[in-house]
Coordinates of N, CA and C in Angstrom, one line a residue:
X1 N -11.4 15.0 19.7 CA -11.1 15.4 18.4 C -9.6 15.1 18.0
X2 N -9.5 14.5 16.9 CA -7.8 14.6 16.1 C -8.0 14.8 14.9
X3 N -6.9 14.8 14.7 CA -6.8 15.2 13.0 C -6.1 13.7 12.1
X4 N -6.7 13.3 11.4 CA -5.9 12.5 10.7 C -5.6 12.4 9.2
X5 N -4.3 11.8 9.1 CA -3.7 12.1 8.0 C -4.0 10.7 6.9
X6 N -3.9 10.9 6.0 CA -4.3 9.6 5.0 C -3.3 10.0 3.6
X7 N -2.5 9.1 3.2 CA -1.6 8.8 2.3 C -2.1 8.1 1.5
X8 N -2.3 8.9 -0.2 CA -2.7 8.7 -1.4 C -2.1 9.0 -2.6
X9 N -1.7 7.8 -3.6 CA -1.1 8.5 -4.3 C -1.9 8.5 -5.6
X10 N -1.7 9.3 -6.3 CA -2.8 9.7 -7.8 C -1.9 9.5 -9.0
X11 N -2.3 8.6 -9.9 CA -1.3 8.4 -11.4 C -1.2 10.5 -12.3
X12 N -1.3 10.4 -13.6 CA -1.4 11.7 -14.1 C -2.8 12.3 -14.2
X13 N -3.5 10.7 -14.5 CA -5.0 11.6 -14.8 C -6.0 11.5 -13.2
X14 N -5.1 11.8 -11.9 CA -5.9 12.0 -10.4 C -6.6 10.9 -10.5
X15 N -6.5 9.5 -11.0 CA -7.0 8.3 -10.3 C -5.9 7.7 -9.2
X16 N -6.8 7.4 -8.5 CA -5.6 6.9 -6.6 C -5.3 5.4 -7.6
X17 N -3.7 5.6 -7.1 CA -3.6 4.1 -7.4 C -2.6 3.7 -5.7
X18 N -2.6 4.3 -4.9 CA -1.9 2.9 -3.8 C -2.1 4.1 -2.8
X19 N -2.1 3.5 -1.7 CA -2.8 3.7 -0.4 C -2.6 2.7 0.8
X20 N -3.2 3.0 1.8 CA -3.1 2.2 2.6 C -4.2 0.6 2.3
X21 N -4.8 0.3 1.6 CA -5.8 -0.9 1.1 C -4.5 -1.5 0.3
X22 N -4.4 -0.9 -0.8 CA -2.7 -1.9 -1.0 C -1.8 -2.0 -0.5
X23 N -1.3 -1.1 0.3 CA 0.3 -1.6 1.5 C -0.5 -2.5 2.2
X24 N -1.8 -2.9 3.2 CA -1.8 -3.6 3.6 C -1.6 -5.2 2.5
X25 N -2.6 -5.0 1.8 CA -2.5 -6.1 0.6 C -1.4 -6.7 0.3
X26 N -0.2 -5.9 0.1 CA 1.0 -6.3 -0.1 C 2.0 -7.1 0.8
X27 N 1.8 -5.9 1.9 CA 2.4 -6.7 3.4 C 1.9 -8.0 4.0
X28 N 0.6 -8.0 3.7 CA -0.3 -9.3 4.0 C 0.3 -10.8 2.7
X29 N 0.2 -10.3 1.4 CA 1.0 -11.3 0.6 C 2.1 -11.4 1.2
X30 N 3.3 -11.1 1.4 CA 4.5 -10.8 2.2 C 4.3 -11.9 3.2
X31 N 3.5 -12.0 4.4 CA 3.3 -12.3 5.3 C 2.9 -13.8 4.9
X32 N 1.7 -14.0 4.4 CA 0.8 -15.3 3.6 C 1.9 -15.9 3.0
X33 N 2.2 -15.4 1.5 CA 3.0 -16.2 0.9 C 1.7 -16.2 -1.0
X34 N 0.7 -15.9 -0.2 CA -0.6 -15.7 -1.4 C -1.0 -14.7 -1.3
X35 N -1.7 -14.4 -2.7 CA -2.4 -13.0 -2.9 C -4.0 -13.5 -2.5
X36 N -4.1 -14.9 -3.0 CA -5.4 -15.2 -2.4 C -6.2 -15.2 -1.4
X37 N -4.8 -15.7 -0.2 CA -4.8 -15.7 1.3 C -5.2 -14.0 1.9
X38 N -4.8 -13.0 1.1 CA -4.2 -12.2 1.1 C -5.8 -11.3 1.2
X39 N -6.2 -11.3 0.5 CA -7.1 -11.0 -0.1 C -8.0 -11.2 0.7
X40 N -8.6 -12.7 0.9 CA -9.2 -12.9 1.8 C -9.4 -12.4 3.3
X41 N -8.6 -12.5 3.7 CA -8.0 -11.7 4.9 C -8.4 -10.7 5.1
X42 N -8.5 -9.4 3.7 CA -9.0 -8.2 4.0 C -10.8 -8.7 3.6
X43 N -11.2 -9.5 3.1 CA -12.6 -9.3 2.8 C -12.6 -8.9 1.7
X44 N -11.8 -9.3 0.8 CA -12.0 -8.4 -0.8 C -12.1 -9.6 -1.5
X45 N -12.0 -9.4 -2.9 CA -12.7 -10.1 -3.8 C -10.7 -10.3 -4.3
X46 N -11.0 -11.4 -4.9 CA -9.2 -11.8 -5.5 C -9.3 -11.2 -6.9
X47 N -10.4 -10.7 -7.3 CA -10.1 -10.1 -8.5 C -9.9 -8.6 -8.2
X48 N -10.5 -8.2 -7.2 CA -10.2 -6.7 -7.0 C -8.7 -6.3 -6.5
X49 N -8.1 -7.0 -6.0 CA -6.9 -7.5 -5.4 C -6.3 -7.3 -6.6
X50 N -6.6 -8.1 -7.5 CA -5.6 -8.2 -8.9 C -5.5 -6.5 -9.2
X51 N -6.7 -6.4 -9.7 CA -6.7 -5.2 -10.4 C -6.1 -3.7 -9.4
X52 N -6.5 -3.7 -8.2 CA -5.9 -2.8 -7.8 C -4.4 -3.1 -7.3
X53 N -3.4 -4.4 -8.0 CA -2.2 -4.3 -7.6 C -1.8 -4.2 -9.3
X54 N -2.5 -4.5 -10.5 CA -2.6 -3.9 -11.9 C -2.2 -2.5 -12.1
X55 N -3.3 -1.7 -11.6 CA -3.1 -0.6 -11.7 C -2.2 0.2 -11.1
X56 N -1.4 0.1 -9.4 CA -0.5 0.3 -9.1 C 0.8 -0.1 -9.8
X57 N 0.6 -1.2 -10.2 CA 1.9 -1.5 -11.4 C 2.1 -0.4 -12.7
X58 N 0.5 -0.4 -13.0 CA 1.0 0.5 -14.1 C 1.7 2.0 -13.8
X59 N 0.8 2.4 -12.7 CA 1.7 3.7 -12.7 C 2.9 3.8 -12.0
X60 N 3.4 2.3 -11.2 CA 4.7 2.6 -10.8 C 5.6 2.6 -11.6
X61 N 5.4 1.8 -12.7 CA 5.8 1.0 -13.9 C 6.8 -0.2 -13.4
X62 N 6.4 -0.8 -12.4 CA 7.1 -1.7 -12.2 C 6.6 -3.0 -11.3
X63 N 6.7 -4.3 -11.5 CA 5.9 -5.5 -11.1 C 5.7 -5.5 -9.5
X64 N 4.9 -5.1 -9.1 CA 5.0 -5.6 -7.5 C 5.4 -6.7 -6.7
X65 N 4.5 -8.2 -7.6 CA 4.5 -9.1 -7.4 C 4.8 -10.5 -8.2
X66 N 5.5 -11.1 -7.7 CA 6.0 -12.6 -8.9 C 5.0 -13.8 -8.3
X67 N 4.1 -14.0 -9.3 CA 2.6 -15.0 -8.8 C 3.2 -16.6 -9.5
X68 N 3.0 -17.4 -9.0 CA 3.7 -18.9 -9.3 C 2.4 -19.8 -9.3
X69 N 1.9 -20.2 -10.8 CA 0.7 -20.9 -10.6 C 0.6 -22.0 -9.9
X70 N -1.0 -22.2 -9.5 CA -0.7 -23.5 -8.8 C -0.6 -25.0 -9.1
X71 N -0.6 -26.0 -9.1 CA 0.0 -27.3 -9.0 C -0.1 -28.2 -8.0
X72 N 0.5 -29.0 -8.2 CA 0.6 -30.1 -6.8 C 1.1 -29.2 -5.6
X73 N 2.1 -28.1 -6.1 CA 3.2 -27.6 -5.2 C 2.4 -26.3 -4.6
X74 N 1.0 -25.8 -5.3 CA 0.2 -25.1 -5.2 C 0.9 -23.7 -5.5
X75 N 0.0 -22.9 -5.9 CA 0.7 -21.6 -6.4 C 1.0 -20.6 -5.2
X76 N 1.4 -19.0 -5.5 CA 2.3 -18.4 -4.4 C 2.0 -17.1 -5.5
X77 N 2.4 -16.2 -4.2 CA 3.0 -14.6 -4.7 C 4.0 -14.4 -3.8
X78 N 5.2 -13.8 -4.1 CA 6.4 -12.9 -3.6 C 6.1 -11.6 -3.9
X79 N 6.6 -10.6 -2.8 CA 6.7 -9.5 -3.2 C 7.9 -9.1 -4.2
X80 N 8.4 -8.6 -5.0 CA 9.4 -7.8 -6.1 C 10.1 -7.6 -5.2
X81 N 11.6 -7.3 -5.3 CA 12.9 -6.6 -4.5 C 12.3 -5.1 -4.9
X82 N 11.6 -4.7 -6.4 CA 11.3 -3.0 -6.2 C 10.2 -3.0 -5.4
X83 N 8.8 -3.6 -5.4 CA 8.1 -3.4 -3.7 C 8.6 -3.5 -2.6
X84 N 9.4 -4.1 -2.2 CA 10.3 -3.8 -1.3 C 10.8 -2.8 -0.7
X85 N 11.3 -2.5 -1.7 CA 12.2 -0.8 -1.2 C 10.8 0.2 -1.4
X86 N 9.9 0.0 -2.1 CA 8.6 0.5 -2.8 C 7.6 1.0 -1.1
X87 N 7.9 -0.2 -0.5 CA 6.9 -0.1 0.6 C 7.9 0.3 1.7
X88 N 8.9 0.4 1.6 CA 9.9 0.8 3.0 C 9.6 2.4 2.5
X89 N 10.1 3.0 1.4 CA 9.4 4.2 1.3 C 8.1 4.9 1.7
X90 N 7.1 4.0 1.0 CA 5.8 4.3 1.5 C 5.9 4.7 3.0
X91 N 6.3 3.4 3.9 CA 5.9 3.9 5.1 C 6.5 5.0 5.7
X92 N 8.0 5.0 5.6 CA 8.5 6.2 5.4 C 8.3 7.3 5.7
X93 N 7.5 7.6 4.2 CA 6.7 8.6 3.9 C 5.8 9.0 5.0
X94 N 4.7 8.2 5.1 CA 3.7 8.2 5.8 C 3.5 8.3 6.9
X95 N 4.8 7.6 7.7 CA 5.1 7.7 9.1 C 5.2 9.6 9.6
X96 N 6.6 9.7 8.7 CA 7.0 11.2 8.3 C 5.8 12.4 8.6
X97 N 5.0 12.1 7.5 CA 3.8 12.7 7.6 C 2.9 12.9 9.2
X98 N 2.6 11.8 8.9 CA 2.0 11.7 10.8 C 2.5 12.4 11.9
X99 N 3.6 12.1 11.6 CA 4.7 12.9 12.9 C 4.3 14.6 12.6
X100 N 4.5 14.9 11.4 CA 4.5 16.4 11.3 C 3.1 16.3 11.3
X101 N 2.0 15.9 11.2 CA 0.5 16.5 11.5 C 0.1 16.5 12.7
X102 N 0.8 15.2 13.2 CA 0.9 15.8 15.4 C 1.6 16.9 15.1
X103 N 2.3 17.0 15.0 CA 3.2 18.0 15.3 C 2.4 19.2 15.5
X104 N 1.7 19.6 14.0 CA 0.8 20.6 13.4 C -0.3 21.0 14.2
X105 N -1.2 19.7 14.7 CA -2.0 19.5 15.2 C -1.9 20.3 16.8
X106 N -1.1 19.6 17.5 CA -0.8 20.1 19.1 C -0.5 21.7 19.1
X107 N 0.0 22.3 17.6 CA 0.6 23.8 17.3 C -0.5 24.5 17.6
X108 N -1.2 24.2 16.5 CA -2.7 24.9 16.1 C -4.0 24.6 17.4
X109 N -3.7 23.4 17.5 CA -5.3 23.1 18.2 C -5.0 22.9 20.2
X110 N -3.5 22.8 20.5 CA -3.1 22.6 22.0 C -3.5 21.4 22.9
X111 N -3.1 20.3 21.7 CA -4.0 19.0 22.5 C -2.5 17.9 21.8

């Protein structure tokens, strides 16, 4: 038995907009160079991709991603200098979290 913790965040009206399905998505663009690549990689659809890094925009209010269409040169995604600091937080966070629910965990349960 463990206990696990899961990091969600909700806009005003308690719709989730970022989690762990977008920090990876992000970090994977990061990694790729594409949201395409990116996408794929998780098994998702490139339009679900869009929209769930859409909607995280909206309620961060801020661009995650700078997308470079494609061409001879072929197109690209970068992450934003504010996802950046965006996702260093996140983990942060999250890490933080974990640590204090072992923590909590081994208190309450002696494992």
């Amino acid at each position: 038995m463990k206990a696990v913790t899961k990091i969600v965040f909700i806009d005003e009206n308690g719709e989730k907009f970022f989690g762990e399905g977008p920090y990876r998505l992000l970090c994977l663009v990061e990694e790729t160079g594409s949201l395409h690549s990116a996408s794929n990689t998780m098994g998702m659809a490139y339009t679900k991709a869009l929209k769930l890094l859409s909607n995280a925009e909206k309620a961060l209010g801020f661009k995650l991603t700078i997308r470079s269409v494609g061409g001879k040169q072929g197109g690209g995604s970068t992450l934003t200098p504010e996802c950046k600091e965006w996702l260093k937080k996140y983990e942060d966070y999250r890490n933080a979290c974990k640590k204090e629910n072992d923590k909590l965990y081994s208190e309450y349960f002696g494992k």
